[in-house]
Amino acid sequence: MLRVEETQVPVEFSQELINKFDEIVARYPAGKQKSALLPVLHLVQAEYQWLSSAAMDKVAEYLQIKPIEVYEVASFYSMYFLRPSGKYVLEVCRTGPCALVGAEKIMDHIEQALGVKEGEVTADGLFSWRGVECLAACGFGPVLQIGPEYTFYENLTNESVNNLIEDLKKKG
Amino acid sequence: MARKLLLEHINVPGINTFETYRSKGGYAAVEKALKSMSPDDVVEEVKKSGLRGRGGAGFPTGMKWSFLAKPEGVARYLVCNADESEPGTFKDRYLMTNIPHLLIEGMIVASFALGAKTSYIYVRGEMMPQIRILEKAIAEAKNAGFLGKNILGTGYDLELYVQPGGGAYICGEETALLESLEGKRGNPRIKPPFPAIAGLYGCPTVVNNVESIAAVVPIINEGGEEYAKIGIGRSTGTKLISAGGNVRKPGVYEIDLGLPVEEFLFSDEYCGGIANGKRLKAVVAGGSSVPILPANLFLKTINNEPRLMSYESLSDGGFVSGTMLGSGGFIAFDEDQCIVRNTWNFARFYHHESCGQCSPCREGTGWMEKVLHRLENGHGKMSDMDLLVDVSKKIEGNTICPLGDAAAWPVASAIRHFRDEFEWHVTNAAVATTRNYGLAHYADPLPKLETA
Ligand SMILES: Cc1cc2nc3c(=O)[nH]c(=O)nc-3n(C[C@H](O)[C@H](O)[C@H](O)COP(=O)(O)O)c2cc1C
Ligand code: SF4
Ligand code: FES
């Protein structure tokens, strides 16, 4: 159920971000600006790593809809984070076809390598991980993705996961 | 080697760019349709082709198009369903990644046929890289005069936009998709009215799968009759199959419908057999929602005829001994796989993805997940199998959208065909948590089935 980690840290969208919102709103007929909600939330999350209630209220204000219309959408879809996440969220597909080729072992390995349980954030704030459902890459499992670019890593092995984590640590 | 209609140029370097795609004959279908055909002519060709929706349900595309209401002065929409979330299915991602202009070209022709002036491609949000690929392709096509105002000087205007989803399997269901595109939760709508009458923003709308729309391109280029010559019976044309699980060569293959399943599974042109020299135990032929079959019943129908990759042959025997072509998400299970564990995994998936509107689906999927979990972990009871079948029957047919059925069928079919493996999990609970039941007799000659 909806649990937004309350932070009232004020949110001001940059002009650059607003311009991107405007561009999206122009795709729909007049008066149908609510259609922009999902893409706008993706942009906000890419900027702040998660959707605080303050940020969602700002989105409501921008789209001229009620805050509840934003909350109910943000809480329905699995891609939106309603509490702070790590900078890099490793999202591993756990569904049937990937499980057939070792997804569960990869998740165990990630838990061990990062030293945090599913959904928790590492002390340095850099990583969290979770299992997600079929990512439409079933022939190349196990797979994981990392937002906000949603870069894909296929045919995972313990070694490739270690290398990925090392690379991301270096990037910081 | 069968003819490829969709993937013929997939390995041409640079085929993801407008220039290369065009140099290989791309956008000829747009020129032909817009310059020499009426919208109704295009619909007629698609009808003649016999093309059936590639998103899972297999509904004839031309017929769907001809149902579209056309009230004066009301906008009409074409929405492409690129939500691709059915476990086992990864063909649309492959197509959009490698040959995005094929989808764009199909969208232009289909939008023209339907009289849409604005069309959307709804792509699941996780496919951000594909969204960027499509946006680039759209910009290129627009630059070349194939989108925007007065396309190729014909007076036809079309704007095409890409819309990301937010991560929800249910948004692949067409009315949930439309809700989502309107900026709402993905709760399926009660039908009727159907989208053809009241779809996006209450306007007449057609929703079609990526592959269905791409197939319109060869249909217009070659003519519907030529397209219909490929395939068998009412399964015309070619189909993309996503092959995964324990096959030796996973990937996306374009097959002529009617290819024998044995050839698809074991020949080197396609799956190349089972990985690591193992034996085949079971197959889910059309995405996680369709009934699972043991190897023997998959390779041959109950009447001992070789099964073919076609809508009719795969469903031969109904739910007693058959399955469905579905979305073409082909999952092979080798002899080491545990059917109970996989059934639990799928039930967990459907419970997670239920939108929660109907109690039979919301509660029933939760029950199935729980009971399967205890069976898999050695706490099951002999009565659990009947309980599962009972719950699945109570979901089936009693919900707003077909997700309920999609959740019920995999469980019911697993118990129908693999009941001894489920029972073994109860009678050998301690062993069942440490090793798998194995191949048993599932690859042996056909069993005698009672009619249900
Ligand atoms: C739960 C559920 C999920 C679905 N997911 C998809 C999907 O990811 N892609 C798709 O094209 N169709 C999906 N469908 C089928 C669509 O509702 C619809 O039939 C299809 O997009 C129509 O296009 P077509 O006629 O070209 O196949 C789904 C249906 C249900 C009930
Ligand atoms: S069947 Fe399930 S997913 Fe479909 S509308 Fe009902 S609760 Fe939602
Ligand atoms: S099951 Fe993992 S990508 Fe489909």
XYZ file of C-alpha atoms and ligand atoms in Angstrom:
667
model
C 0.000 0.000 0.000
C 0.945 3.609 -0.416
C 3.732 4.602 1.909
C 5.462 7.716 0.848
C 8.467 8.459 2.960
C 7.558 11.978 3.950
C 10.211 14.470 3.180
C 9.084 17.986 2.783
C 12.443 19.129 1.448
C 11.197 21.784 -0.949
C 11.365 20.830 -4.586
C 11.838 23.335 -7.361
C 11.918 22.007 -10.906
C 14.607 23.587 -13.060
C 13.570 25.483 -16.169
C 15.277 22.804 -18.207
C 13.084 20.128 -16.644
C 9.950 22.217 -17.111
C 10.818 22.608 -20.774
C 10.957 18.849 -21.076
C 7.561 18.564 -19.372
C 6.114 21.125 -21.791
C 7.394 19.145 -24.723
C 5.627 16.029 -23.439
C 2.334 17.792 -22.724
C 2.270 18.983 -26.345
C 1.847 15.380 -27.498
C -1.747 15.140 -26.299
C -4.939 16.933 -27.252
C -5.790 20.129 -25.364
C -7.079 19.403 -21.863
C -5.544 15.907 -21.806
C -2.302 16.994 -20.113
C -2.791 14.312 -17.455
C -1.526 11.843 -20.068
C 1.917 13.297 -19.381
C 1.889 11.988 -15.826
C 3.867 8.768 -16.297
C 6.605 10.268 -18.489
C 6.878 13.313 -16.202
C 7.269 11.086 -13.131
C 10.085 9.222 -14.892
C 11.883 12.527 -15.480
C 11.393 13.621 -11.867
C 12.669 10.304 -10.557
C 15.702 10.476 -12.850
C 16.474 13.872 -11.295
C 15.904 13.066 -7.594
C 16.335 9.235 -7.509
C 12.881 8.838 -5.944
C 9.482 10.506 -5.682
C 9.000 12.421 -2.443
C 5.561 13.751 -1.592
C 6.853 17.264 -2.109
C 7.983 16.351 -5.623
C 4.670 14.679 -6.421
C 2.749 17.712 -5.191
C 4.798 19.854 -7.553
C 3.943 17.524 -10.421
C 0.253 17.818 -9.546
C 0.567 21.585 -9.543
C 2.300 21.568 -12.909
C -0.265 19.239 -14.548
C -3.192 20.979 -12.844
C -4.484 17.770 -11.290
C -5.082 16.781 -7.660
C -2.127 15.441 -5.644
C -4.047 12.200 -5.031
C -4.131 11.592 -8.801
C -0.343 11.581 -8.742
C -0.010 9.440 -5.603
C -2.389 6.766 -6.855
C -0.428 6.438 -10.084
C 3.001 6.528 -8.458
C 1.963 3.776 -6.049
C 0.434 1.555 -8.745
C 3.445 1.223 -11.021
C 6.489 -0.729 -9.936
C 9.099 1.555 -11.481
C 8.446 4.497 -9.165
C 10.290 4.634 -5.862
C 8.310 6.102 -2.980
C 11.277 6.091 -0.644
C 14.933 6.897 -1.196
C 16.815 4.275 -3.170
C 20.483 3.754 -3.846
C 22.040 5.754 -6.648
C 22.257 2.512 -8.613
C 19.350 0.116 -8.213
C 20.210 -3.319 -9.553
C 16.911 -4.791 -10.700
C 17.163 -8.501 -11.401
C 14.474 -10.386 -13.287
C 13.147 -13.178 -11.088
C 10.376 -14.561 -13.317
C 10.082 -18.190 -14.542
C 12.253 -18.256 -17.686
C 15.079 -16.387 -15.928
C 14.681 -18.606 -12.860
C 15.221 -21.622 -15.146
C 18.662 -20.292 -15.981
C 19.847 -19.246 -12.531
C 18.267 -15.878 -11.593
C 17.808 -16.875 -7.948
C 21.497 -17.680 -7.516
C 22.385 -14.317 -9.028
C 20.132 -12.543 -6.532
C 21.769 -14.443 -3.665
C 25.136 -13.408 -5.002
C 24.158 -9.738 -5.261
C 22.830 -9.775 -1.707
C 26.147 -11.140 -0.559
C 28.288 -8.846 -2.700
C 26.468 -5.681 -1.623
C 25.888 -6.818 1.962
C 22.313 -5.503 2.022
C 18.932 -7.209 1.785
C 16.460 -6.626 -1.023
C 15.185 -3.037 -0.898
C 17.862 -1.763 1.505
C 20.455 0.850 0.616
C 24.204 0.371 1.145
C 25.832 2.619 3.758
C 27.540 4.743 1.092
C 24.154 5.373 -0.526
C 25.429 3.963 -3.781
C 23.502 0.715 -4.202
C 20.258 -1.056 -3.629
C 18.829 -4.101 -5.396
C 15.555 -5.889 -5.874
C 13.884 -8.636 -7.847
C 11.570 -7.472 -10.620
C 9.301 -9.293 -13.061
C 10.002 -10.385 -16.644
C 11.961 -7.739 -18.529
C 11.313 -9.120 -22.015
C 14.835 -10.459 -22.384
C 14.061 -14.040 -21.365
C 16.379 -15.620 -23.927
C 19.394 -13.890 -22.421
C 18.856 -14.504 -18.732
C 19.736 -13.971 -16.035
C 19.366 -10.239 -16.703
C 19.378 -7.050 -14.692
C 18.709 -3.404 -15.473
C 19.864 -0.173 -13.885
C 17.875 3.057 -14.100
C 17.415 5.845 -14.890
C 18.878 4.883 -18.275
C 17.669 1.302 -17.855
C 20.868 -0.117 -19.214
C 20.696 -3.870 -19.645
C 23.115 -6.559 -18.532
C 22.446 -10.017 -19.945
C 23.670 -13.596 -19.390
C 24.861 -12.656 -15.906
C 27.446 -14.665 -14.004
C 28.842 -14.021 -10.529
C 31.975 -12.623 -12.190
C 30.120 -10.251 -14.494
C 28.084 -9.009 -11.525
C 31.285 -8.403 -9.514
C 32.814 -6.490 -12.405
C 29.692 -4.402 -12.814
C 29.638 -3.489 -9.124
C 33.343 -2.581 -9.227
C 32.823 -0.369 -12.285
C 29.926 1.445 -10.657
C 31.918 1.963 -7.454
C 34.715 3.548 -9.466
C 32.198 5.782 -11.198
C 30.803 6.705 -7.780
C 15.135 -21.945 -45.411
C 11.834 -20.155 -44.958
C 11.331 -16.631 -46.237
C 11.735 -13.837 -43.765
C 9.236 -11.028 -44.118
C 10.053 -9.056 -40.981
C 13.635 -9.967 -40.178
C 15.045 -10.260 -43.714
C 17.374 -7.278 -43.265
C 17.875 -7.520 -39.516
C 21.604 -8.215 -39.827
C 22.359 -5.462 -42.340
C 24.766 -3.056 -40.618
C 23.072 0.283 -39.965
C 19.544 -1.019 -40.654
C 18.429 0.946 -37.577
C 19.063 4.176 -39.507
C 16.605 5.694 -41.951
C 19.074 5.765 -44.806
C 20.027 2.119 -44.709
C 16.464 1.012 -44.067
C 15.309 3.077 -47.043
C 18.085 1.735 -49.261
C 16.770 -1.763 -48.585
C 13.351 -0.845 -49.904
C 12.023 0.591 -46.646
C 9.032 2.948 -46.688
C 7.884 1.546 -50.046
C 4.690 0.424 -48.316
C 4.011 4.005 -47.197
C 4.502 5.284 -50.742
C 2.292 2.571 -52.194
C -0.502 2.965 -49.651
C -0.636 6.749 -49.512
C -0.163 7.365 -53.228
C -2.077 4.558 -54.861
C -4.558 3.145 -52.358
C -7.538 4.358 -50.376
C -7.706 3.688 -46.640
C -10.363 1.053 -47.307
C -8.107 -0.636 -49.887
C -5.452 -1.010 -47.182
C -7.962 -2.523 -44.752
C -9.076 -4.883 -47.521
C -5.508 -6.108 -48.158
C -4.988 -6.761 -44.463
C -8.266 -8.695 -44.380
C -7.173 -10.773 -47.372
C -3.843 -11.532 -45.710
C -5.587 -13.373 -42.881
C -3.194 -11.693 -40.416
C -4.156 -12.472 -36.838
C -3.156 -10.302 -33.880
C 0.342 -11.221 -32.724
C -0.132 -9.905 -29.174
C -1.627 -13.132 -27.893
C -5.323 -13.339 -28.659
C -4.972 -14.010 -32.395
C -7.956 -11.882 -33.419
C -8.019 -11.121 -37.186
C -6.437 -7.696 -37.625
C -8.370 -6.649 -40.739
C -11.654 -7.447 -39.057
C -10.662 -5.472 -35.966
C -9.876 -2.500 -38.197
C -13.212 -2.701 -39.974
C -15.035 -2.487 -36.615
C -13.591 0.966 -35.915
C -16.385 3.498 -35.531
C -16.054 6.571 -37.743
C -18.356 9.284 -36.433
C -18.015 12.611 -38.218
C -15.715 15.141 -36.561
C -14.377 12.778 -33.867
C -10.678 11.915 -33.708
C -9.640 8.273 -34.123
C -6.513 6.742 -32.662
C -4.122 3.937 -33.374
C -2.185 2.801 -30.327
C 0.629 0.314 -30.676
C 0.953 -2.113 -27.801
C 4.674 -2.363 -27.045
C 4.181 -3.274 -23.409
C 5.654 -6.740 -23.936
C 5.570 -8.141 -20.412
C 4.282 -11.676 -20.918
C 6.966 -13.919 -19.384
C 8.789 -15.762 -22.146
C 8.148 -13.108 -24.791
C 10.926 -10.842 -26.064
C 10.280 -10.461 -29.791
C 8.928 -6.896 -29.748
C 11.959 -5.601 -27.890
C 14.165 -7.348 -30.461
C 12.285 -5.859 -33.375
C 12.231 -2.322 -31.949
C 15.901 -2.444 -30.999
C 17.183 -3.699 -34.320
C 14.784 -2.549 -37.001
C 12.758 0.309 -35.509
C 11.812 1.775 -38.879
C 9.782 -1.326 -39.706
C 7.454 -0.466 -36.829
C 7.369 3.218 -37.767
C 6.557 2.328 -41.376
C 3.790 -0.035 -40.256
C 2.389 2.659 -37.948
C 2.162 5.147 -40.823
C 0.361 2.707 -43.127
C -1.982 1.473 -40.386
C -2.757 5.008 -39.172
C -3.581 5.982 -42.761
C -5.907 2.990 -43.113
C -7.739 3.919 -39.908
C -7.826 7.660 -40.516
C -5.809 8.453 -37.396
C -4.018 11.795 -37.297
C -2.221 11.167 -34.020
C -0.896 7.752 -33.018
C 0.949 6.504 -29.985
C 3.377 3.691 -29.357
C 2.978 2.644 -25.710
C 6.294 1.082 -24.694
C 6.858 -0.477 -21.288
C 8.829 1.989 -19.168
C 11.728 -0.383 -18.598
C 12.525 -0.173 -22.299
C 14.007 3.337 -22.074
C 16.760 2.437 -24.564
C 14.141 1.271 -27.066
C 12.108 4.424 -26.441
C 15.115 6.496 -27.420
C 15.698 4.318 -30.485
C 12.098 4.809 -31.606
C 12.190 8.556 -30.979
C 15.301 8.847 -33.105
C 13.689 6.798 -35.875
C 10.569 8.976 -35.750
C 12.673 12.128 -36.033
C 14.495 10.673 -39.053
C 11.260 9.666 -40.753
C 9.809 13.095 -40.110
C 12.882 14.751 -41.558
C 12.449 12.707 -44.713
C 8.816 13.764 -45.064
C 7.221 10.480 -44.002
C 5.613 11.961 -40.889
C 4.128 15.316 -39.996
C 2.053 17.525 -42.257
C 1.137 16.583 -45.820
C 3.135 13.361 -45.994
C 4.758 12.887 -49.429
C 2.505 15.640 -50.719
C -0.579 13.442 -50.383
C -2.397 15.717 -47.941
C -2.293 13.107 -45.173
C -1.058 14.399 -41.778
C 0.222 12.184 -39.004
C 2.012 12.788 -35.713
C 3.534 9.783 -33.971
C 4.566 9.750 -30.293
C 6.172 7.271 -27.949
C 4.681 6.882 -24.467
C 6.488 5.090 -21.633
C 4.636 2.858 -19.177
C 5.489 2.633 -15.497
C 6.166 -1.059 -14.966
C 2.959 -3.099 -14.796
C 2.190 -6.289 -16.734
C -1.512 -5.483 -16.704
C -0.920 -2.467 -18.949
C -0.464 -4.929 -21.817
C -4.199 -5.536 -21.603
C -5.574 -3.088 -24.115
C -8.030 -1.169 -21.948
C -5.588 -0.971 -19.032
C -3.075 0.349 -21.554
C -5.491 3.103 -22.587
C -6.118 4.037 -18.948
C -2.372 4.223 -18.431
C -1.946 6.364 -21.531
C -4.507 8.732 -20.034
C -2.259 9.084 -16.977
C -4.167 6.754 -14.662
C -3.671 3.460 -12.832
C -3.725 0.500 -15.194
C -7.139 -0.847 -14.246
C -8.801 -2.665 -17.156
C -12.141 -1.262 -18.234
C -15.356 -3.216 -18.346
C -16.234 -4.096 -21.952
C -18.385 -3.144 -23.778
C -17.890 -0.499 -24.912
C -14.921 -1.837 -26.863
C -12.050 0.478 -27.770
C -13.265 0.454 -31.408
C -16.227 2.519 -30.172
C -14.826 4.290 -27.091
C -11.088 3.948 -26.540
C -8.480 6.613 -25.902
C -10.136 9.806 -24.528
C -13.458 8.141 -25.311
C -12.683 8.165 -29.047
C -12.676 5.170 -31.436
C -9.331 3.433 -31.053
C -7.488 0.409 -32.402
C -4.845 -1.249 -30.222
C -2.422 -3.551 -32.025
C 0.719 -5.400 -31.090
C 4.137 -4.320 -32.456
C 4.494 -7.422 -34.607
C 0.955 -7.118 -36.036
C 1.724 -3.579 -37.145
C 5.112 -4.517 -38.573
C 3.459 -7.306 -40.582
C 1.317 -4.736 -42.388
C 4.448 -3.604 -44.273
C 5.060 -6.868 -46.196
C 1.300 -7.298 -46.608
C 1.039 -3.987 -48.451
C 4.262 -4.528 -50.405
C 3.387 -8.017 -51.600
C -0.394 -7.997 -51.385
C -2.637 -9.748 -48.909
C -3.101 -12.799 -51.126
C 0.630 -13.434 -51.413
C 0.981 -13.136 -47.628
C -1.851 -15.603 -47.111
C -0.033 -18.192 -49.222
C 2.494 -18.561 -46.418
C 1.411 -20.649 -43.469
C -1.280 -23.236 -43.052
C -5.066 -22.937 -42.929
C -6.164 -19.958 -40.872
C -2.629 -19.489 -39.557
C -1.264 -17.335 -42.356
C 2.064 -15.601 -42.706
C 5.145 -15.635 -40.547
C 5.426 -15.364 -36.772
C 8.208 -14.243 -34.484
C 8.925 -16.801 -31.809
C 10.949 -15.894 -28.710
C 12.786 -19.064 -27.769
C 14.069 -19.273 -24.214
C 14.441 -21.539 -21.218
C 16.730 -24.504 -21.704
C 17.115 -24.442 -25.500
C 20.614 -24.580 -26.915
C 20.217 -21.437 -29.035
C 17.846 -18.978 -27.386
C 16.741 -16.029 -29.488
C 14.065 -14.592 -31.734
C 13.188 -16.623 -34.832
C 10.840 -15.803 -37.671
C 9.056 -18.943 -38.777
C 6.419 -19.734 -41.376
C 3.358 -20.692 -39.387
C 2.851 -24.429 -39.742
C 6.485 -25.373 -39.130
C 6.577 -28.709 -37.270
C 7.396 -28.095 -33.602
C 9.988 -30.827 -33.733
C 11.877 -28.970 -36.450
C 11.622 -25.711 -34.553
C 12.922 -27.233 -31.358
C 15.615 -29.562 -32.633
C 16.935 -28.267 -35.971
C 20.071 -26.142 -36.021
C 18.301 -23.425 -37.972
C 16.195 -22.680 -34.900
C 16.560 -23.739 -31.252
C 19.189 -26.420 -31.901
C 17.766 -28.794 -29.300
C 18.065 -28.745 -25.536
C 21.150 -27.200 -23.916
C 23.893 -29.338 -22.348
C 22.678 -32.529 -24.021
C 19.733 -32.798 -21.658
C 16.302 -34.144 -22.498
C 13.117 -32.160 -22.947
C 10.615 -32.373 -20.103
C 7.983 -29.753 -20.841
C 7.171 -26.748 -22.997
C 5.224 -23.550 -22.518
C 4.607 -22.639 -26.136
C 3.032 -19.193 -26.114
C 4.047 -17.187 -23.057
C 3.461 -17.943 -19.371
C -0.321 -17.620 -19.665
C -0.868 -20.649 -21.873
C -1.161 -24.227 -20.576
C 2.124 -26.073 -20.026
C 2.507 -29.411 -21.821
C 4.745 -32.392 -21.083
C 7.221 -33.175 -23.886
C 5.244 -36.076 -25.324
C 1.998 -34.137 -25.651
C 3.819 -31.133 -26.993
C 5.560 -32.962 -29.810
C 2.490 -34.954 -30.846
C -1.210 -34.383 -30.496
C -3.225 -36.945 -28.588
C -4.141 -38.475 -31.965
C -0.474 -39.113 -32.591
C -0.109 -36.453 -35.253
C 2.984 -34.273 -35.288
C 2.247 -30.876 -33.804
C 2.820 -27.766 -35.874
C 3.598 -24.198 -34.875
C 0.166 -22.854 -35.799
C -2.800 -21.466 -33.875
C -4.903 -24.561 -34.667
C -2.362 -27.332 -34.172
C -1.063 -26.037 -30.851
C -4.608 -25.767 -29.510
C -5.548 -29.211 -30.843
C -7.028 -31.161 -27.945
C -8.321 -28.053 -26.191
C -7.287 -27.678 -22.583
C -7.241 -31.433 -22.049
C -4.217 -32.131 -24.219
C -3.439 -28.915 -26.088
C -2.185 -25.393 -25.493
C -2.059 -22.115 -27.451
C 0.279 -20.167 -29.719
C -0.357 -17.045 -27.640
C 2.347 -14.407 -28.020
C 4.942 -16.884 -29.273
C 6.891 -16.907 -26.004
C 8.423 -20.350 -26.212
C 9.889 -21.736 -22.973
C 11.562 -25.164 -22.930
C 12.140 -27.044 -19.664
C 14.890 -29.637 -19.444
C 14.797 -32.793 -17.345
C 16.295 -31.038 -14.293
C 13.527 -28.473 -13.915
C 10.924 -28.616 -11.184
C 7.386 -28.091 -12.439
C 6.059 -27.270 -8.964
C 8.646 -24.563 -8.460
C 7.955 -23.032 -11.856
C 4.204 -23.113 -11.279
C 4.742 -21.351 -7.954
C 6.946 -18.772 -9.688
C 4.263 -18.029 -12.296
C 1.521 -17.859 -9.643
C 3.669 -15.393 -7.701
C 4.028 -13.346 -10.878
C 0.264 -13.157 -11.491
C -0.452 -12.333 -7.870
C 2.094 -9.529 -8.039
C 0.630 -8.225 -11.293
C -3.084 -8.466 -10.503
C -4.497 -4.951 -10.569
C -6.736 -5.868 -7.647
C -10.089 -4.762 -9.068
C -11.821 -8.176 -9.007
C -11.800 -10.283 -5.859
C -11.507 -13.684 -7.618
C -8.284 -12.541 -9.279
C -6.840 -10.526 -6.406
C -7.551 -13.129 -3.722
C -7.378 -16.251 -5.885
C -3.907 -15.530 -7.238
C -2.728 -14.917 -3.667
C -4.145 -18.265 -2.550
C -2.554 -20.124 -5.411
C 0.809 -18.545 -4.704
C 0.596 -19.473 -1.019
C -0.470 -23.074 -1.564
C 2.136 -23.634 -4.267
C 4.784 -22.124 -2.034
C 4.024 -24.585 0.721
C 3.978 -27.506 -1.706
C 7.357 -26.506 -3.105
C 8.809 -26.116 0.378
C 7.718 -29.454 1.742
C 4.666 -28.389 3.762
C 2.003 -29.377 1.273
C -0.979 -31.658 1.715
C -2.498 -34.192 -0.654
C -5.666 -32.111 -0.743
C -3.740 -29.077 -2.029
C -3.922 -30.162 -5.641
C -7.701 -30.267 -5.629
C -7.737 -26.997 -3.749
C -5.594 -25.373 -6.440
C -7.799 -26.692 -9.234
C -10.847 -25.442 -7.336
C -9.390 -21.953 -6.872
C -8.321 -21.803 -10.513
C -11.859 -22.717 -11.626
C -13.314 -20.005 -9.437
C -11.081 -17.373 -11.011
C -11.553 -18.508 -14.600
C -14.240 -16.577 -16.410
C -15.219 -14.547 -13.350
C -13.108 -11.457 -13.834
C -13.130 -8.156 -15.691
C -10.108 -8.927 -17.830
C -8.357 -12.092 -19.039
C -5.492 -11.816 -16.516
C -7.585 -13.992 -14.233
C -7.714 -16.759 -16.853
C -4.046 -16.247 -17.619
C -3.263 -16.902 -13.963
C -5.588 -19.901 -13.679
C -4.532 -21.859 -16.775
C -0.851 -22.438 -15.977
C -1.746 -23.805 -12.548
C -4.624 -25.982 -13.753
C -2.584 -27.417 -16.639
C 0.474 -28.115 -14.487
C -1.654 -30.149 -12.105
C -3.479 -31.876 -14.961
C -0.287 -33.070 -16.620
C 2.198 -33.298 -13.743
C 0.005 -34.412 -10.856
C 2.385 -37.205 -9.846
C 5.180 -34.662 -9.455
C 2.989 -32.525 -7.192
C 2.043 -35.607 -5.151
C 5.685 -36.568 -4.868
C 6.320 -33.177 -3.252
C 3.866 -34.158 -0.530
C 4.871 -37.791 -0.037
C 8.598 -37.036 -0.205
C 8.579 -33.588 1.323
C 12.104 -33.731 2.745
C 13.686 -34.974 -0.493
C 11.662 -32.590 -2.614
C 13.409 -29.597 -1.088
C 16.826 -30.944 -2.032
C 16.336 -32.554 -5.424
C 14.004 -32.512 -8.400
C 11.561 -35.126 -9.583
C 13.305 -35.478 -12.927
C 11.951 -36.451 -16.307
C 9.711 -39.306 -15.086
C 7.569 -40.494 -17.989
C 6.841 -37.090 -19.450
C 8.792 -37.740 -22.619
C 7.473 -41.276 -23.084
C 4.938 -42.218 -25.714
C 1.618 -40.505 -25.389
C -0.421 -41.144 -22.261
C -4.064 -42.107 -22.423
C -5.987 -39.059 -21.353
C -9.428 -39.085 -19.894
C -11.683 -36.475 -21.363
C -12.452 -33.755 -18.862
C -2.941 -9.432 -18.894
C -2.746 -9.183 -20.349
C -1.514 -8.764 -20.817
C -1.324 -8.502 -22.166
N -0.101 -8.086 -22.580
C 0.084 -7.783 -23.890
C 1.336 -7.276 -24.333
O 2.281 -7.112 -23.559
N 1.476 -6.966 -25.646
C 0.439 -7.124 -26.528
O 0.592 -6.806 -27.700
N -0.754 -7.598 -26.135
C -0.965 -7.917 -24.836
N -2.190 -8.362 -24.434
C -3.273 -8.461 -25.444
C -3.947 -7.113 -25.650
O -5.004 -6.971 -24.731
C -4.537 -6.974 -27.049
O -5.301 -8.107 -27.321
C -3.504 -6.840 -28.121
O -2.624 -5.794 -27.868
C -4.187 -6.580 -29.426
O -3.243 -6.506 -30.471
P -3.211 -7.588 -31.621
O -4.634 -7.802 -32.084
O -2.375 -6.965 -32.654
O -2.634 -8.817 -31.044
C -2.398 -8.657 -23.080
C -3.624 -9.093 -22.607
C -3.814 -9.355 -21.265
C -5.138 -9.818 -20.795
S -8.850 -9.969 -13.648
Fe -7.251 -9.308 -12.242
S -5.990 -7.927 -13.450
Fe -7.926 -8.170 -14.593
S -9.206 -6.483 -13.900
Fe -9.630 -8.178 -12.526
S -8.217 -7.926 -10.787
Fe -7.490 -6.632 -12.452
S 11.766 -13.955 -17.467
Fe 13.478 -12.693 -17.125
S 13.393 -11.387 -18.823
Fe 11.625 -12.605 -19.110
